[in-house]
Coordinates of N, CA and C in Angstrom, one line a residue:
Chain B
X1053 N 43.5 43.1 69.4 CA 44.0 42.1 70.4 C 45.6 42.0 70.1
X1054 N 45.7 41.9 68.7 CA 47.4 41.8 68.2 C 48.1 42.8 68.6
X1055 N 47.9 44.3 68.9 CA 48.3 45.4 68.9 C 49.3 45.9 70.5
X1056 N 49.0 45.3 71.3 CA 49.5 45.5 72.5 C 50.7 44.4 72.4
X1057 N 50.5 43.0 71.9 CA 51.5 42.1 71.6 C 52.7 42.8 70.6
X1058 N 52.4 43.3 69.6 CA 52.9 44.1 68.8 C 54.1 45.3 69.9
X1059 N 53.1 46.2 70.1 CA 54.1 47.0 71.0 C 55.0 46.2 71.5
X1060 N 54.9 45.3 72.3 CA 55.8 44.7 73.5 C 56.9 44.2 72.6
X1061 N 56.6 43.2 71.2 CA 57.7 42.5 70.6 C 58.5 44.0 69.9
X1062 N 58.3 45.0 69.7 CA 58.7 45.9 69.2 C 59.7 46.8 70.5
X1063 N 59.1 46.5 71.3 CA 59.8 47.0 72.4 C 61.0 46.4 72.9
X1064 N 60.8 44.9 73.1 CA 62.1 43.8 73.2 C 63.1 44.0 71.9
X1065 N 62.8 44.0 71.1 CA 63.6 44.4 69.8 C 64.6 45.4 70.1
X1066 N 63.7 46.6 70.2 CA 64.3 47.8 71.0 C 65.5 47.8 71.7
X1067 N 65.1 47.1 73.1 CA 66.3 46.5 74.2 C 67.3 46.1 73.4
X1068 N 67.5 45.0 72.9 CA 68.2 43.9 72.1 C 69.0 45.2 70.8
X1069 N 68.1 46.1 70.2 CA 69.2 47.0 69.5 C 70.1 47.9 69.9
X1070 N 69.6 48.4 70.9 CA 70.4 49.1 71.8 C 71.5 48.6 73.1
X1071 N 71.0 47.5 73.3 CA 72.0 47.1 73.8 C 73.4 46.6 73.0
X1072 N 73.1 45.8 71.5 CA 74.0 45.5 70.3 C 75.2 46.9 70.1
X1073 N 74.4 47.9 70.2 CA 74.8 49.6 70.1 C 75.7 49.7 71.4
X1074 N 75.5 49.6 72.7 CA 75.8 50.1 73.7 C 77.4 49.0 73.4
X1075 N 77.1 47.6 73.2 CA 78.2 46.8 73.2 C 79.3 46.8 71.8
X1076 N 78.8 47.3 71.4 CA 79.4 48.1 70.1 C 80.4 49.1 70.8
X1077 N 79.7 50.2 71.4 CA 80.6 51.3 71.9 C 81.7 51.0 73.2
X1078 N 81.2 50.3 74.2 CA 81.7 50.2 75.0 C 82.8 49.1 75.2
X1079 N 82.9 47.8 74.2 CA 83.5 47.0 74.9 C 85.1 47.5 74.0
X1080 N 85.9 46.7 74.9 CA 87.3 47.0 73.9 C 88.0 46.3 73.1
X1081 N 87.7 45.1 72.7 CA 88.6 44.5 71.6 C 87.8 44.2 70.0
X1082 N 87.9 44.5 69.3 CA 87.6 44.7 67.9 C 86.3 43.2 67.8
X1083 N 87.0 42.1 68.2 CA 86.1 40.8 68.3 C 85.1 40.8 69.2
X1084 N 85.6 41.1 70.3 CA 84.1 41.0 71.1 C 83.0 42.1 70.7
X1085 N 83.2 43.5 70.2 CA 82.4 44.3 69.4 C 82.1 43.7 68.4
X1086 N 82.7 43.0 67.4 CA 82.1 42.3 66.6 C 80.9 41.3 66.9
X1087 N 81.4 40.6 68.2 CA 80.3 39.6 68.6 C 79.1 40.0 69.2
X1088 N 79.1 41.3 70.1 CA 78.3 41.9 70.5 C 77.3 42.5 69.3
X1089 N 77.9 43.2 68.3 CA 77.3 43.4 67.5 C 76.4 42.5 66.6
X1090 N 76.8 41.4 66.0 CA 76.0 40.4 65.4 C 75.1 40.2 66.0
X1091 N 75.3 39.7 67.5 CA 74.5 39.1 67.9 C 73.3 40.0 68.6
X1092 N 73.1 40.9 69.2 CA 72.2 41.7 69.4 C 71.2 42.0 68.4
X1093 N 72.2 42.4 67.0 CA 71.7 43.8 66.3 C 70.5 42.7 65.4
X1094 N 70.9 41.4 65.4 CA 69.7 40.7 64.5 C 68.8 40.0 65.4
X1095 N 69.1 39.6 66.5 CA 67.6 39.7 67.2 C 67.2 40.5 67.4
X1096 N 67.8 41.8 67.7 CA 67.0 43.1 67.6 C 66.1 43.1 66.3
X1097 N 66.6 42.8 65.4 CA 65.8 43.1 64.3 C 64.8 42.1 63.9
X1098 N 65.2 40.8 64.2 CA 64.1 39.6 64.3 C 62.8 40.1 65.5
X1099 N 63.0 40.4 66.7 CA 61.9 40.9 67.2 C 61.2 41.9 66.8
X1100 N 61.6 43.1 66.0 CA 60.9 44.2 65.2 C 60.0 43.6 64.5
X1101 N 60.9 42.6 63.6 CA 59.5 42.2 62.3 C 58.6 42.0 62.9
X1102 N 59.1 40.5 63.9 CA 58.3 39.7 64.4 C 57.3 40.3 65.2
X1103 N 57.4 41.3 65.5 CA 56.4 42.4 66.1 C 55.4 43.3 64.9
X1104 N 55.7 43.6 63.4 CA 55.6 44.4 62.9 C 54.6 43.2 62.2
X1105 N 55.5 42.1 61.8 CA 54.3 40.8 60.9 C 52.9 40.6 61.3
X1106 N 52.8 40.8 62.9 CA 51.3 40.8 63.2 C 50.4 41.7 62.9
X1107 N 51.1 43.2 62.2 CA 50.0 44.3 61.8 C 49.8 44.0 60.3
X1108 N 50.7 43.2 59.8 CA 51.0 43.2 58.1 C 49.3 42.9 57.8
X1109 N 48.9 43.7 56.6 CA 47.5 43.4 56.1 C 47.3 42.8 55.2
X1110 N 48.3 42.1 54.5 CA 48.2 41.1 53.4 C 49.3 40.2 53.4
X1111 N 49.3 39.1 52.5 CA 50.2 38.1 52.2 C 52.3 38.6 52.0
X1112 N 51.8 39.4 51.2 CA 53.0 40.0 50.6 C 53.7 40.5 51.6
X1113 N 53.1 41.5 52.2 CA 53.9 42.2 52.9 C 54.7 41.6 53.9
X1114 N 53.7 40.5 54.2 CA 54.2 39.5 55.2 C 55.6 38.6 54.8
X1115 N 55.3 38.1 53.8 CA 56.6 37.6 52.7 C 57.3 38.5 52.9
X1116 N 57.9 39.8 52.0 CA 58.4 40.7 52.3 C 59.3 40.9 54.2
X1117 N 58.7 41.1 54.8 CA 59.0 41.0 55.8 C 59.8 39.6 56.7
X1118 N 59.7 39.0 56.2 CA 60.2 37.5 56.5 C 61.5 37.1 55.6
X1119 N 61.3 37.4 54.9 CA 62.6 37.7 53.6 C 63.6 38.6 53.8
X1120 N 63.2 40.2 54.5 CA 64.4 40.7 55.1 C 65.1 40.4 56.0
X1121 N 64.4 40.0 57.4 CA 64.9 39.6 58.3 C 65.8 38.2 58.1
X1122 N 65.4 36.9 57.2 CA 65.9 36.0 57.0 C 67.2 36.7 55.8
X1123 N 67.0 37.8 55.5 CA 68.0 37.9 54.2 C 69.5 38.7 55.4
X1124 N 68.6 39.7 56.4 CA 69.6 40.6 56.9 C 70.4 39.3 58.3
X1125 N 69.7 38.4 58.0 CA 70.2 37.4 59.3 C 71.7 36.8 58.6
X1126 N 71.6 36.0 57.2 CA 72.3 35.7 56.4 C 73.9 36.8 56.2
X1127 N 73.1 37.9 55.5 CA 74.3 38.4 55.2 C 74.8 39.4 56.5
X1128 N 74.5 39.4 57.7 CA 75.0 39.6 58.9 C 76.0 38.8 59.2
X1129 N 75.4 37.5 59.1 CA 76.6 36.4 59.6 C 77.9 36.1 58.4
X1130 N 77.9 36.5 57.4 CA 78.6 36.0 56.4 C 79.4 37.1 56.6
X1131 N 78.8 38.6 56.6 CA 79.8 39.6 56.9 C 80.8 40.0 57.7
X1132 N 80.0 39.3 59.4 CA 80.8 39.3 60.2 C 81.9 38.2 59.9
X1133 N 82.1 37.6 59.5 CA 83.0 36.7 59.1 C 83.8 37.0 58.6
X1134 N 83.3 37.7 57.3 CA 84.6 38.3 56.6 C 85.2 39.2 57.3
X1135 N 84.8 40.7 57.5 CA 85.7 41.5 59.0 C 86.2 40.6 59.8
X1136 N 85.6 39.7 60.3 CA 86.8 39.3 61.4 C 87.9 38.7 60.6
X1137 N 87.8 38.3 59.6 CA 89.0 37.7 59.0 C 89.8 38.6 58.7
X1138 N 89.6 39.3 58.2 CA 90.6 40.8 57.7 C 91.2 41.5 58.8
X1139 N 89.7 41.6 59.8 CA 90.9 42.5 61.1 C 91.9 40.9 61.4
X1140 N 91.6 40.1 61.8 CA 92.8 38.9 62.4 C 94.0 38.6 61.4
X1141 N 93.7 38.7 59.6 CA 94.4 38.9 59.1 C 95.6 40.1 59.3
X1142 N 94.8 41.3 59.8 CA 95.9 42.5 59.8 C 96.6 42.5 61.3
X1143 N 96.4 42.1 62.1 CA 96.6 42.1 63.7 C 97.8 41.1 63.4
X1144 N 97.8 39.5 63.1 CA 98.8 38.7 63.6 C 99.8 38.9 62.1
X1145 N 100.7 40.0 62.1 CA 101.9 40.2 61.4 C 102.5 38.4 61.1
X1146 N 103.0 37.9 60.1 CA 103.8 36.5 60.2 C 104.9 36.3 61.3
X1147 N 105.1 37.5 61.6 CA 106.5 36.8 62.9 C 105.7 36.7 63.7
X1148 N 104.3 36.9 64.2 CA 103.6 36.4 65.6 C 103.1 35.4 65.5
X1149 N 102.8 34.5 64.1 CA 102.3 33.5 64.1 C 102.9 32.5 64.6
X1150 N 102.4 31.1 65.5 CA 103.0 30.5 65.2 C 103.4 29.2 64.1
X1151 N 104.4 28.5 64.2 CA 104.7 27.9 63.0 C 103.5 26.8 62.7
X1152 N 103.2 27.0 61.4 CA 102.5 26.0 61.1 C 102.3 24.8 61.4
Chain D
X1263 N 44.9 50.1 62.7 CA 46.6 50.6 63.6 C 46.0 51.5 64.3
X1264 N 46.0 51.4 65.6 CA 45.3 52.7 66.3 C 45.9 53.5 66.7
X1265 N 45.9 54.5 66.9 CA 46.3 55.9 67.3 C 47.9 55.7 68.0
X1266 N 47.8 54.8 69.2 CA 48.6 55.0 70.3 C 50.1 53.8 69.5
X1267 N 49.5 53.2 69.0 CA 50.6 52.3 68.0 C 51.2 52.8 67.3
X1268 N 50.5 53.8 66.6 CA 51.4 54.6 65.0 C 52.8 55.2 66.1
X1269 N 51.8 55.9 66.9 CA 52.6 57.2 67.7 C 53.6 56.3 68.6
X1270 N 53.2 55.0 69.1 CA 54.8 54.1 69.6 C 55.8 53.3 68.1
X1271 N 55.7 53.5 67.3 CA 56.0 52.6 66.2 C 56.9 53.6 65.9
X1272 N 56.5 55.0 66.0 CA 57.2 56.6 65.6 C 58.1 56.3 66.1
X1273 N 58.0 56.6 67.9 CA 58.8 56.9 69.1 C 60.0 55.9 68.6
X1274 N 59.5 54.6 68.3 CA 60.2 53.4 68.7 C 61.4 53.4 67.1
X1275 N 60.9 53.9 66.4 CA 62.0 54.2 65.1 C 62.8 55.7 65.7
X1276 N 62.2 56.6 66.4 CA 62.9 57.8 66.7 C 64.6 57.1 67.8
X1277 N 64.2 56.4 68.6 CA 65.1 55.3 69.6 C 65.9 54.5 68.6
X1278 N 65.7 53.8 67.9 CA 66.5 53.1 66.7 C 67.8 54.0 66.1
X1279 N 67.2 55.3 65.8 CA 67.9 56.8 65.2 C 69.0 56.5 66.4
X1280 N 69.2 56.3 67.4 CA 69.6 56.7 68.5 C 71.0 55.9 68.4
X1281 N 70.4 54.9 68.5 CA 71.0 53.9 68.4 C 72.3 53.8 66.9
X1282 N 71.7 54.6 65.9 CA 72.9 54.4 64.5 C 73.8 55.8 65.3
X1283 N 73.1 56.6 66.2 CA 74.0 57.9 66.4 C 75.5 57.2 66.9
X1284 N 74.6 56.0 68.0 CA 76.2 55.3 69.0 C 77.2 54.3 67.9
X1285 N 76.4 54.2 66.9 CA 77.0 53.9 65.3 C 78.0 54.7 64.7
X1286 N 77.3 55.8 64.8 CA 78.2 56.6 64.0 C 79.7 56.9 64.7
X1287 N 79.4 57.2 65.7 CA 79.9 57.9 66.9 C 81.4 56.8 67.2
X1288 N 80.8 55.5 67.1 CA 82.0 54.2 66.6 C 82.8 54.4 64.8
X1289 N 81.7 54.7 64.2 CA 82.6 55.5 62.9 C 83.7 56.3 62.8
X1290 N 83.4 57.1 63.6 CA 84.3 58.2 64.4 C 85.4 58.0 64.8
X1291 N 85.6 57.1 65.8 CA 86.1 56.7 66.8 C 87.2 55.9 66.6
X1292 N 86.3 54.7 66.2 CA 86.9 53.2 65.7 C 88.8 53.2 65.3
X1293 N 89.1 52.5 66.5 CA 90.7 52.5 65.8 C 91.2 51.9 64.7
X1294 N 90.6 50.6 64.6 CA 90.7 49.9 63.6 C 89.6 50.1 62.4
X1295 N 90.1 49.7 61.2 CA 89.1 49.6 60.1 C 88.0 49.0 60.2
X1296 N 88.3 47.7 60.9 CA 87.1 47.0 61.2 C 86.3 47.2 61.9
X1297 N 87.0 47.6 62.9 CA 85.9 48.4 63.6 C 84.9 49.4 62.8
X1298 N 85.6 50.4 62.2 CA 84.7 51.2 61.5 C 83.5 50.6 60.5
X1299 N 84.1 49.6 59.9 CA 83.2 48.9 59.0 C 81.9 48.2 59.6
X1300 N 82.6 47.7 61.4 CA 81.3 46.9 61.9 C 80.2 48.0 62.1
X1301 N 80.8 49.2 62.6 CA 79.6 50.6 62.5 C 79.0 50.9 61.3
X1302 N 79.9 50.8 60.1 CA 78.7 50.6 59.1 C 77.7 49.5 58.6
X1303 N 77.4 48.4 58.9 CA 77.1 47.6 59.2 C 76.0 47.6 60.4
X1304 N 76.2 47.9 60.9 CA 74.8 48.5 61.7 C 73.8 49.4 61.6
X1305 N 74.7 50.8 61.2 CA 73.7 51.5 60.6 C 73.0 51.1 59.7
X1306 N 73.5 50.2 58.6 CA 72.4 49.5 57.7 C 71.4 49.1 58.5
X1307 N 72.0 47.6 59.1 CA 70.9 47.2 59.6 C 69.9 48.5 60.4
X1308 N 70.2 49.2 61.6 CA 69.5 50.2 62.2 C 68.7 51.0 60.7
X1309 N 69.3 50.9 60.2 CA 68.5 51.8 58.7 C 67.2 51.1 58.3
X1310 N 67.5 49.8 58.7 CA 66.4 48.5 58.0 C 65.4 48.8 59.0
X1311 N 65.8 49.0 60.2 CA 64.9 48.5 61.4 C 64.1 50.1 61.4
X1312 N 64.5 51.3 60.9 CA 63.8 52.1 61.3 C 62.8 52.6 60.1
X1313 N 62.8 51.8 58.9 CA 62.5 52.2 57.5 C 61.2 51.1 57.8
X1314 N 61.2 49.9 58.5 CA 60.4 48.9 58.9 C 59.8 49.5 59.6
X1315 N 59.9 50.0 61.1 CA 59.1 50.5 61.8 C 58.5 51.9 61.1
X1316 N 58.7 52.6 60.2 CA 58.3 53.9 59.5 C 57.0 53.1 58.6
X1317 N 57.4 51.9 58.1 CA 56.4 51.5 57.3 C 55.4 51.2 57.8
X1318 N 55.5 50.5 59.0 CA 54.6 50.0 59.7 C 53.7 51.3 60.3
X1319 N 53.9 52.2 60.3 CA 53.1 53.1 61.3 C 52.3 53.9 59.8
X1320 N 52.9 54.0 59.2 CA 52.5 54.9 58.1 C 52.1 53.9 56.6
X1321 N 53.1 53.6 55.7 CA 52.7 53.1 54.7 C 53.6 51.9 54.3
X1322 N 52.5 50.8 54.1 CA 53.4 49.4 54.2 C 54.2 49.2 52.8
X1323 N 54.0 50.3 51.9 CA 55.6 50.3 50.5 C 56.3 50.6 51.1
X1324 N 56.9 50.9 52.0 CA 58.2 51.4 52.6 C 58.8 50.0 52.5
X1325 N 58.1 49.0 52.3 CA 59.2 47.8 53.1 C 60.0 47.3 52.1
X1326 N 59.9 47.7 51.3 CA 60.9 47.5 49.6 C 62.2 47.8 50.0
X1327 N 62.0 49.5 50.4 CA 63.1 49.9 50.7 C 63.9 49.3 51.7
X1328 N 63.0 49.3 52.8 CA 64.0 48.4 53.5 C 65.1 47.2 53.3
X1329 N 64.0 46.7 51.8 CA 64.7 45.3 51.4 C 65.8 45.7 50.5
X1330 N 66.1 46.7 49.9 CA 67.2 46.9 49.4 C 68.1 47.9 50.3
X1331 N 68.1 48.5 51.3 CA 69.1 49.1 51.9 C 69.7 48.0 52.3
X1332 N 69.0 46.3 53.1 CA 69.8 45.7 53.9 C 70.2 44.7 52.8
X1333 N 69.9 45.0 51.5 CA 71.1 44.0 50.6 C 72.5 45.2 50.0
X1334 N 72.2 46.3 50.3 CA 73.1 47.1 50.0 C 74.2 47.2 51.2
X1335 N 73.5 47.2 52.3 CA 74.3 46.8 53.8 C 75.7 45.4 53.3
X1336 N 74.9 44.4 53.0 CA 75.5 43.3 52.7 C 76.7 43.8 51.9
X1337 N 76.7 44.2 50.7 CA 77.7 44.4 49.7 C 78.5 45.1 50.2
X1338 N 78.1 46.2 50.9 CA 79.4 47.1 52.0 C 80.3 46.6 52.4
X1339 N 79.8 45.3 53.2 CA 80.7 45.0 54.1 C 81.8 43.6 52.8
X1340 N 81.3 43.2 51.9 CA 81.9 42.2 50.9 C 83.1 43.6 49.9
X1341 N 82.5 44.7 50.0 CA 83.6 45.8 49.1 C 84.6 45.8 50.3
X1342 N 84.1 46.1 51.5 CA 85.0 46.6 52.3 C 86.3 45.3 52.5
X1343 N 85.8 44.2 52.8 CA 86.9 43.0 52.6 C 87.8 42.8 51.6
X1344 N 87.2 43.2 50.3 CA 87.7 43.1 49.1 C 88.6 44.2 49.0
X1345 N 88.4 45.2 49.1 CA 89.4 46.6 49.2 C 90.7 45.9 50.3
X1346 N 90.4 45.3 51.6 CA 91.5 45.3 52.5 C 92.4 44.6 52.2
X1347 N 92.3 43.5 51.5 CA 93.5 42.5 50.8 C 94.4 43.1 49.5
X1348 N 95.7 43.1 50.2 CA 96.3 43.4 48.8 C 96.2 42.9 47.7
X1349 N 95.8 42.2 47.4 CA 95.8 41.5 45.7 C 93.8 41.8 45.8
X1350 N 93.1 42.3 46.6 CA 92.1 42.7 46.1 C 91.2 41.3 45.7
X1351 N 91.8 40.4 45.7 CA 90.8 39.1 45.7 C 90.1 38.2 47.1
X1352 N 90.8 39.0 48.1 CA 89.2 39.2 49.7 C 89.6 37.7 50.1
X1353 N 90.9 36.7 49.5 CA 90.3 35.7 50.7 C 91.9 35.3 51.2
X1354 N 92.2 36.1 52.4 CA 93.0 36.5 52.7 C 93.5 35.1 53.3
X1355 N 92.9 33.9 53.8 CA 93.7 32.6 54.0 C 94.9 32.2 52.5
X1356 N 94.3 32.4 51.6 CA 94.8 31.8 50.8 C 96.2 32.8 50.4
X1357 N 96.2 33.9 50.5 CA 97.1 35.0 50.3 C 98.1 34.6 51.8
X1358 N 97.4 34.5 52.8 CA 98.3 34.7 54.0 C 99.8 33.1 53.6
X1359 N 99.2 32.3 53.0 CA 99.7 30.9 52.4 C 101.0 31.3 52.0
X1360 N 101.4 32.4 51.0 CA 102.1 32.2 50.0 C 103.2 33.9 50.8
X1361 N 102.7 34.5 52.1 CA 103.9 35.5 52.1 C 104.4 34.8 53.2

């Protein structure tokens, strides 16, 4: 019964990575690729588990699986954070800033 | 796991591949550093998602791996900030303070 639900959540995942990918490639400013990127590529990946958790045959695996996605959710968002600070850091030179 | 699942679980990790290619391909590309680093950073993740869906169709120890590629993903992207600051201490508000 789980198995067809399975496909589908695996399939929306799918959409949602590829699209993260597609807005990766195509858009043009460093930030909005950044934003496109976060934000796709871990619902892409939350819908995988979440599709993958209903075959899990034991406890663990299921742990396991709930732990990466909650772990790759975390250090997604903490990372994108730091790149953006570094690219924004390297972009606004001190003479474009303005004065404090 | 029936037949037609393994064999979509396959496909559906073959499509993910696809997906680190338009990764790479921003690797390549990328004018900025950052940019480049957000490409790596995907491919991790894409690496997670396709080592997951490998597991699932075949054998559920794969998922270990998974769990350490996407904490190795993580530290990538913390080296790569830490490399970009000149003094190498990564927290560039406090550095931007004092030039």
């Amino acid at each position: 019964m789980t198995e067809p639900l399975t496909a589908m959540l695996v399939g929306l995942g799918l959409v949602f990575f590829l699209a993260g990918t597609l807005g990766l490639i195509r858009l043009p400013d460093t930030f909005s690729r950044l934003h496109a990127l976060t934000k796709a590529d871990n619902l892409g990946l939350g819908f995988i588990v979440l599709g993958l958790a209903l075959q899990a045959d034991d406890w663990n695996v299921l742990g396991k699986l709930v732990l990466i996605w909650a772990f790759a959710l975390i250090a997604a968002g903490t990372s994108a954070q730091l790149v953006a600070r570094s690219a924004l850091r390297r972009k606004s030179t001190p003479s474009e800033r303005q004065a404090p | 796991m029936s037949g037609w699942l393994t064999a979509w679980l396959t496909f559906a990790a073959a499509i993910a591949l696809l997906a680190l290619a338009g990764a790479l391909w921003r690797v390549w590309h990328g004018p900025a550093p950052a940019d480049r680093m957000m490409a790596a950073q995907l491919v991790g993740t894409g690496g997670v998602a396709v080592v997951l869906l490998l597991a699932a169709a075949n054998d559920w120890g794969m998922v270990d791996v998974a769990l350490v590629l996407a904490l190795l993903a993580a530290f990538a992207a913390v080296a790569f900030v830490k490399a970009e600051s000149s003094g190498g201490r990564g927290d560039p508000e406090e550095e931007s303070a004092d030039d």
